[in-house]
Amino acid sequence: MAQPCILILAAGASARMAPRDKLLEPVAGQPLLRRVVQRALDAGVPVVVVLPPDRPLRAAALAALAVATVVAADANRGMAASLRAGMAALPMGATGVMILPADMPAITAQDLRQMIARHEAAPDRLLRGATAAGREGHPALFPADLFGALAAVTGDEGGRSVLAAHRDRVEHIALPGDHAVLDLDTPEDWAAYRASGGQ
């Protein structure tokens, strides 16, 4: 059955957390990366994870999970390099691709299923997670006709330019609380998250 897939970009340098790796920080007893990937798997569609060539512990964190992984050999050239590697590894016939950052601890499988259900009902729409008040966040689900544009992105960005070029097709999907906007990049972010009750 034709369906979308989830692409998790996990090849970043985590430079703002140095010397720690934010994707290996524990959340509810497991590395953040494994938590996000498990929730993507629980959404019920294929999952592809892009990894860097120099972080073996990230690959190890995904042990025994039924995900496809691809190494972005040029990940140090920016997020677009990771995106290109991921786009090249998508399963044939995918109806869309949901780009999910790997550093979003609040995202749930239900959030992802909500976006997938909307994609199945309106496959030409470009979906973007948002707060109830309309603050834009992640993930973003791109229909298949935009795969070429995503594969052509350059520089240190994901799909931002593609979203901007197709604003007329963007539909916000309101996710609970701060699920769409909570990402953790710095030690201060992590400290605030844990101080607020994040595990």
Coordinates of C-alpha atoms in Angstrom, one line a residue:
M1 CA 0.0 0.0 0.0
A2 CA 1.3 3.4 -1.0
Q3 CA 2.1 5.5 2.1
P4 CA 4.3 8.3 3.4
C5 CA 7.5 7.7 5.2
I6 CA 9.3 9.5 8.1
L7 CA 12.8 10.9 7.6
I8 CA 14.7 11.6 10.8
L9 CA 17.7 13.9 10.3
A10 CA 20.2 12.8 13.0
A11 CA 23.5 13.7 11.4
G12 CA 24.1 17.1 13.0
A13 CA 27.2 18.0 14.9
S14 CA 25.4 18.9 18.2
A15 CA 28.0 21.7 18.4
R16 CA 26.0 23.8 20.9
M17 CA 26.1 20.9 23.3
A18 CA 29.8 20.1 23.1
P19 CA 31.3 18.0 24.4
R20 CA 28.0 16.2 25.1
D21 CA 25.9 14.8 22.3
K22 CA 22.3 16.0 22.6
L23 CA 20.9 13.0 20.8
L24 CA 22.3 10.7 23.4
E25 CA 21.0 12.6 26.3
P26 CA 18.7 10.4 28.4
V27 CA 15.0 11.0 28.2
A28 CA 12.7 8.7 30.2
G29 CA 15.6 6.2 30.5
Q30 CA 16.7 6.1 26.9
P31 CA 18.8 8.2 24.5
L32 CA 16.7 11.0 22.9
L33 CA 17.4 9.7 19.4
R34 CA 16.1 6.2 20.3
R35 CA 13.0 7.7 21.9
V36 CA 12.2 9.8 18.8
V37 CA 12.9 6.9 16.4
Q38 CA 10.7 4.5 18.4
R39 CA 7.8 7.0 18.3
A40 CA 8.2 7.3 14.6
L41 CA 8.1 3.6 14.2
D42 CA 5.0 3.5 16.4
A43 CA 3.3 5.7 13.8
G44 CA 3.2 2.7 11.5
V45 CA 5.0 3.9 8.4
P46 CA 8.6 3.3 7.2
V47 CA 11.3 5.2 8.9
V48 CA 14.7 6.3 7.5
V49 CA 17.3 7.8 9.8
V50 CA 20.3 9.8 8.5
L51 CA 23.4 9.4 10.6
P52 CA 26.9 11.1 10.5
P53 CA 30.0 9.0 9.7
D54 CA 31.8 9.9 13.0
R55 CA 29.2 9.2 15.7
P56 CA 29.1 5.4 16.2
L57 CA 27.2 5.8 19.5
R58 CA 24.2 7.2 17.6
A59 CA 24.0 4.1 15.4
A60 CA 24.4 1.9 18.5
A61 CA 21.5 3.7 20.2
L62 CA 19.2 2.3 17.4
A63 CA 20.2 -1.3 17.9
A64 CA 17.4 -3.8 17.2
L65 CA 15.0 -1.1 15.9
A66 CA 13.5 -1.8 12.5
V67 CA 14.7 1.3 10.8
A68 CA 16.6 2.0 7.6
T69 CA 19.8 4.0 8.2
V70 CA 21.9 5.9 5.8
V71 CA 25.2 7.6 6.5
A72 CA 25.6 11.2 5.2
A73 CA 29.4 11.2 4.4
D74 CA 29.3 14.9 3.9
A75 CA 27.2 15.7 6.9
N76 CA 29.7 18.4 8.0
R77 CA 28.6 20.5 5.0
G78 CA 25.3 21.3 6.6
M79 CA 21.7 20.0 7.1
A80 CA 21.0 20.0 3.3
A81 CA 23.7 17.3 2.8
S82 CA 21.8 15.1 5.3
L83 CA 18.5 15.9 3.6
R84 CA 19.9 14.9 0.2
A85 CA 21.3 11.6 1.6
G86 CA 17.9 10.8 3.2
M87 CA 15.9 11.7 0.1
A88 CA 18.1 9.2 -1.9
A89 CA 17.2 6.5 0.6
L90 CA 13.4 6.8 0.6
P91 CA 11.4 3.7 -0.2
M92 CA 10.1 3.5 -3.7
G93 CA 6.6 4.8 -4.2
A94 CA 6.4 6.9 -1.0
T95 CA 3.4 9.3 -1.2
G96 CA 5.1 11.9 1.0
V97 CA 8.0 12.4 3.4
M98 CA 7.7 13.7 6.9
I99 CA 10.9 15.4 8.0
L100 CA 11.3 15.0 11.7
P101 CA 14.1 16.6 13.7
A102 CA 15.8 14.1 16.0
D103 CA 15.9 16.5 19.0
M104 CA 12.2 16.8 19.8
P105 CA 11.4 15.0 23.0
A106 CA 7.7 15.9 23.3
I107 CA 6.7 14.5 19.9
T108 CA 4.4 11.4 20.2
A109 CA 3.3 8.6 17.9
Q110 CA -0.2 10.1 18.0
D111 CA 1.1 13.5 16.8
L112 CA 2.7 11.7 13.8
R113 CA -0.4 9.6 13.1
Q114 CA -2.5 12.7 13.1
M115 CA -0.3 14.3 10.4
I116 CA -0.2 11.0 8.4
A117 CA -4.0 10.8 8.5
R118 CA -4.3 14.3 7.2
H119 CA -1.8 13.5 4.4
E120 CA -3.9 10.5 3.4
A121 CA -7.0 12.7 3.2
A122 CA -5.3 15.5 1.4
P123 CA -2.1 14.2 -0.3
D124 CA -1.3 17.4 -2.2
R125 CA -1.1 19.5 0.9
L126 CA 2.1 20.5 2.6
L127 CA 1.6 19.9 6.3
R128 CA 3.4 21.6 9.1
G129 CA 3.2 20.9 12.9
A130 CA 2.2 24.0 14.9
T131 CA 0.9 25.0 18.3
A132 CA -2.8 25.6 18.9
A133 CA -2.0 29.3 18.6
G134 CA -0.5 28.8 15.1
R135 CA 3.2 29.1 16.0
E136 CA 4.9 27.0 13.3
G137 CA 7.2 24.2 14.2
H138 CA 7.9 20.6 13.2
P139 CA 7.5 18.1 11.7
A140 CA 6.7 18.9 8.1
L141 CA 5.2 16.5 5.7
F142 CA 5.9 17.1 2.0
P143 CA 3.9 15.5 -0.8
A144 CA 5.8 13.4 -3.4
D145 CA 5.7 16.1 -6.1
L146 CA 8.1 18.2 -3.9
F147 CA 10.7 15.4 -3.5
G148 CA 12.9 16.9 -6.3
A149 CA 12.9 20.3 -4.7
L150 CA 13.9 18.8 -1.3
A151 CA 16.7 16.8 -3.0
A152 CA 18.0 20.0 -4.5
V153 CA 18.3 22.0 -1.3
T154 CA 21.7 23.4 -0.5
G155 CA 23.4 25.0 2.5
D156 CA 22.7 24.5 6.2
E157 CA 18.9 24.1 6.1
G158 CA 16.4 21.4 5.8
G159 CA 13.2 22.0 3.9
R160 CA 12.8 25.7 4.9
S161 CA 13.2 27.1 1.4
V162 CA 10.7 24.6 0.0
L163 CA 8.2 25.5 2.6
A164 CA 8.7 29.2 1.8
A165 CA 8.3 28.6 -1.9
H166 CA 5.0 26.8 -1.5
R167 CA 3.3 28.8 1.3
D168 CA 0.0 28.6 -0.6
R169 CA 0.0 24.8 0.0
V170 CA 1.0 24.8 3.7
E171 CA -1.6 23.6 6.2
H172 CA -0.9 23.8 9.9
I173 CA -1.6 20.8 12.0
A174 CA -2.2 21.8 15.6
L175 CA -0.3 19.5 18.0
P176 CA -0.8 19.4 21.8
G177 CA 1.0 21.8 24.0
D178 CA 4.6 22.5 22.9
H179 CA 5.0 19.2 21.0
A180 CA 5.7 21.0 17.7
V181 CA 8.1 23.6 19.0
L182 CA 10.1 22.0 21.8
D183 CA 13.6 21.2 20.7
L184 CA 16.7 20.9 22.9
D185 CA 19.9 22.3 21.4
T186 CA 22.0 23.7 24.3
P187 CA 22.8 22.7 27.9
E188 CA 20.6 25.6 29.0
D189 CA 17.7 24.1 27.0
W190 CA 18.2 20.7 28.7
A191 CA 18.5 22.2 32.2
A192 CA 15.2 24.1 31.7
Y193 CA 13.5 21.0 30.3
R194 CA 14.5 18.9 33.2
A195 CA 13.7 21.7 35.7
S196 CA 10.1 21.8 34.2
G197 CA 9.6 18.1 34.8
G198 CA 11.1 16.6 31.7
Q199 CA 12.8 13.3 32.5

